[in-house]
Amino acid sequence: MPLIVLSGIIPLISVASFYATENASKKITQEATENLDLKSILLAENIQDWNESNELALLNLSQQPDIIRANPNTQQTILAKIVNTYEHLYLAHTINLQGWNISRSDGKKPQYYGDRNYFQDAIAGNPINYQTIISRTTKQPSLCMSSPTIRQEEILAVTSICTDLTALTEQVGKLRFGQTGYAFIVDQNADLLVHPDPALISGSSLTNLSQYPPVKNILEGNVGNFFSFTDDNNVKWVSHSILLDNNWAVVVLQEEADFFASKIEFQKLAFFINFVVIVGTSALTFFLANRLIEPIRDLSEAAITISEGNLDQKVNIKREDELGILAFSFNHMATQLKKSFEELQQTFQKLEKAKEEAVLANQSKDQFLANISHEFRTPLNSVLGYAKLLQRDQSLDADQIEQLNTIQQSGTYILTLINDILDLAKSQTGKMELHLKEFDLLNCLNGIIRIVEREAKDKGLKLKTQFKNLPNTIIGDQKRLTQVLMNLLNNGIKFTSSGEILLKVTLVETTKNRNLPLQQKIRFEVIDTGKGISSQELKKIFQPFEQVGNIESRYLGTGLGLSISQQLVELMGGTINVKSKLGKGSNFWFEVVFSQETISSNKSQQPYIGVIEGYKGRKRKLLVVDDRKENRLLLANILEPIGFKVLMAENGEHMFTVLEKERPDLIFLDLLMPVKTGFTSAKQLQQESEYNDIPIIILSACSITPEMRRYVNCKAFLNKPFEEEELLELLAKYLHLEWIYRKKEEISPIPSYKNPTKQPVVS
Ligand code: ADP
């Protein structure tokens, strides 16, 4: 972490200090330059002052014509006074128009100046003239200035003063800056007038510097600039020059290394400071990082521990700063989290308990329903079965037949009630399922009509059918479709006192997609002219146990029919709709799509007792295993008349004793039996190679669950009270039987039942 911090900080510091150093050294360079500039300006100003005082001295003399007109001795006195007044003057003299001295301050005999430029320029009328020379008197560079003395525009004579340059030399010579900085002065001809080195300004003539780079630069017109050059000794210099009014130039110069020395010094210092700053920052960063990172590390470790489920984790940081507040908040959060978790856990435990209780309650409800169902179905199996068998007895009189009908009707009603309650329980737990099978639709519809038409007739109602374009066979759950239609038709009959009930079944559309079986949408409608249902009541009729209308009509039903029918139709992929008008009648309809795989043209007539006389081939042996004698006898009574030999056993164990003596072609096995149950017996049969090829049909009053189907290895399940057709169908299927039917005239009429919701049950 500190390394990460440093790797971020050091480049920043370096860049910042680089810029600071650069800026500072620029400033230093600027200051040095300005310094050089200032020095040259000061020097120039001094020389200017000096020059002005010279001019003043000259003009004092030249502008007094009286002096010229005075005799030479008087002139000398005046000239000497001037020379004494201006200390750097060494000579003042007057020159006549021929070039000879009229008088001289030094009293020497007159000399000839007619060849000097400054004399000639003055004669020419120039007010002030300059000439630098090596003085014949001092053998030093000197400045001679001249001015004409004019009276009434006539030049009377020339006045001249000469000054040595010692004053300047002193000044310039004293001027030193840095190790190497100095100044020099050249005149307008680039002749050297003043220089700290006396050797350069002594001799018989002035040294000309016109080829010396800084001077050459001035001659080229570059005055007032900084100029860098390398001298003959390969030393680099920086120079600056100023031009004076008299066209002299002051040049100041310094070796470049010297000039930048302070800058280099500064850079060294800056480098040192940078170094100290970086090292210091690094150390400080390490220190601070440890102070900051440690608590943060503590916090993150605590966060990880908490996320792993340890809610007792606390951060031990006691500080007053933001980190301290963070740690406090963190600990607070952990406490809150723990509290919330505990509450959540308690709620969860309560919920779990409630769920367990609900599951248990549900289980006991299921168990209760299963038991009830079993307890009712078992006796009903006998009641309904024997009632039906007895009805066939030709010797019964009309009263006895009526009594048998009442027994059958009541039994069927109880069965309906049980079935409805079981269906409701199944639908509520999502356990209701369809068993798809190919069946003959028309046959099925006619069967339904046969069952309900007697009831309609008894009430003086017309039962009409209207079947349009119906396919021969469809694949669906025939039992459940029948249940729904029976319910709707029975309701129609129940709630209609006059008029008619129409069952309308129409093929709505056929769709054929490639590789898919034919899809046929069929609409089923039950229309009655009954009492109708009000719009208020319409909302309730599909709810379980909802019976609407007047009290009398209620006892006829359970209030479950429509609710279960709705669920079944939904399971088939449709919805029951209803349109009704009070006093006019009701119209219930639904549409379901069936697939039609094959059309079996030679489908045999539905087999049922009364139609079948026997079967072809050898006599088949059937073993009925049931703990209840009446159930065993019922099967024997049904099957023996059509040519089967029926063996019987009371329980599983007994079954094996029977099996030791006789081998049946098929076994009907009850599930709930004392000593050895059907479950164990079926398992055992399966395990013994001697018997495992005997087909088993489970015949039980238990409601069969999918788990049971998986558990018991059998050919088929048949629920008590069973349907005769189904029983015979199964026998035909597993024993490969071909039925022998009775002749038409021998067939007795089928009994019908009051208000059944199931097809007739035979057991
Ligand atoms: P129930 O066993 O009472 O017939 P259902 O669930 O089948 O139960 O019907 C619920 C209620 O809907 C009935 O009690 C009745 O009031 C009303 N109902 C059903 N079908 C009809 C009909 N065709 N005409 C008038 N009322 C009907």
Short mmCIF file of N, CA and C in Angstrom, two decimals, residues 494-495 531-541 545-556 559 582-583:
data_model
loop_
_atom_site.label_atom_id
_atom_site.label_comp_id
_atom_site.label_asym_id
_atom_site.label_seq_id
_atom_site.Cartn_x
_atom_site.Cartn_y
_atom_site.Cartn_z
N LYS A 494 -81.75 -30.38 -13.65
CA LYS A 494 -82.11 -30.05 -12.27
C LYS A 494 -82.79 -28.67 -12.19
N PHE A 495 -82.26 -27.72 -12.92
CA PHE A 495 -82.74 -26.34 -12.77
C PHE A 495 -83.72 -25.91 -13.87
N LYS A 531 -84.49 -21.97 -15.07
CA LYS A 531 -84.75 -20.77 -14.27
C LYS A 531 -83.70 -19.67 -14.44
N GLY A 532 -82.57 -20.05 -15.02
CA GLY A 532 -81.53 -19.04 -15.26
C GLY A 532 -80.81 -18.62 -13.98
N ILE A 533 -79.76 -17.84 -14.17
CA ILE A 533 -78.94 -17.40 -13.02
C ILE A 533 -78.78 -15.89 -13.13
N SER A 534 -78.94 -15.19 -12.00
CA SER A 534 -78.79 -13.73 -12.05
C SER A 534 -77.32 -13.37 -12.21
N SER A 535 -77.08 -12.15 -12.70
CA SER A 535 -75.67 -11.76 -12.94
C SER A 535 -74.88 -11.75 -11.62
N GLN A 536 -75.54 -11.46 -10.51
CA GLN A 536 -74.89 -11.49 -9.20
C GLN A 536 -74.42 -12.91 -8.88
N GLU A 537 -75.33 -13.85 -9.12
CA GLU A 537 -75.05 -15.26 -8.80
C GLU A 537 -74.01 -15.86 -9.74
N LEU A 538 -74.00 -15.34 -10.97
CA LEU A 538 -73.05 -15.88 -11.96
C LEU A 538 -71.61 -15.82 -11.46
N LYS A 539 -71.32 -14.78 -10.67
CA LYS A 539 -69.94 -14.59 -10.19
C LYS A 539 -69.54 -15.69 -9.21
N LYS A 540 -70.53 -16.30 -8.58
CA LYS A 540 -70.22 -17.23 -7.49
C LYS A 540 -70.25 -18.70 -7.90
N ILE A 541 -70.96 -19.01 -8.97
CA ILE A 541 -71.28 -20.43 -9.20
C ILE A 541 -70.08 -21.35 -9.40
N PHE A 545 -68.58 -25.26 -3.18
CA PHE A 545 -69.66 -25.23 -2.20
C PHE A 545 -70.60 -24.04 -2.37
N GLU A 546 -70.55 -23.39 -3.53
CA GLU A 546 -71.46 -22.27 -3.78
C GLU A 546 -72.70 -22.78 -4.47
N GLN A 547 -73.81 -22.67 -3.77
CA GLN A 547 -75.09 -23.01 -4.40
C GLN A 547 -75.93 -21.76 -4.36
N VAL A 548 -76.47 -21.41 -5.48
CA VAL A 548 -77.27 -20.18 -5.50
C VAL A 548 -78.72 -20.56 -5.80
N GLY A 549 -79.58 -19.58 -5.73
CA GLY A 549 -80.98 -19.85 -6.03
C GLY A 549 -81.75 -20.27 -4.79
N ASN A 550 -82.94 -20.81 -4.98
CA ASN A 550 -83.78 -21.11 -3.81
C ASN A 550 -83.34 -22.37 -3.08
N ILE A 551 -83.74 -22.45 -1.84
CA ILE A 551 -83.30 -23.50 -0.94
C ILE A 551 -83.64 -24.89 -1.46
N GLU A 552 -84.84 -25.04 -2.04
CA GLU A 552 -85.29 -26.39 -2.43
C GLU A 552 -84.34 -27.04 -3.41
N SER A 553 -83.84 -26.19 -4.36
CA SER A 553 -83.01 -26.81 -5.39
C SER A 553 -81.65 -27.20 -4.85
N ARG A 554 -81.31 -26.70 -3.68
CA ARG A 554 -79.95 -26.92 -3.18
C ARG A 554 -79.70 -28.35 -2.72
N TYR A 555 -80.70 -28.94 -2.13
CA TYR A 555 -80.45 -30.27 -1.57
C TYR A 555 -80.07 -31.28 -2.64
N LEU A 556 -80.39 -30.90 -3.89
CA LEU A 556 -80.10 -31.83 -4.99
C LEU A 556 -78.62 -31.90 -5.34
N GLY A 559 -72.78 -28.38 -4.67
CA GLY A 559 -72.14 -27.09 -4.89
C GLY A 559 -70.69 -27.23 -5.33
N LEU A 582 -82.22 -14.70 -16.12
CA LEU A 582 -83.18 -15.18 -15.11
C LEU A 582 -84.53 -15.46 -15.78
N GLY A 583 -85.04 -16.64 -15.51
CA GLY A 583 -86.36 -17.01 -16.03
C GLY A 583 -86.34 -17.49 -17.46
#
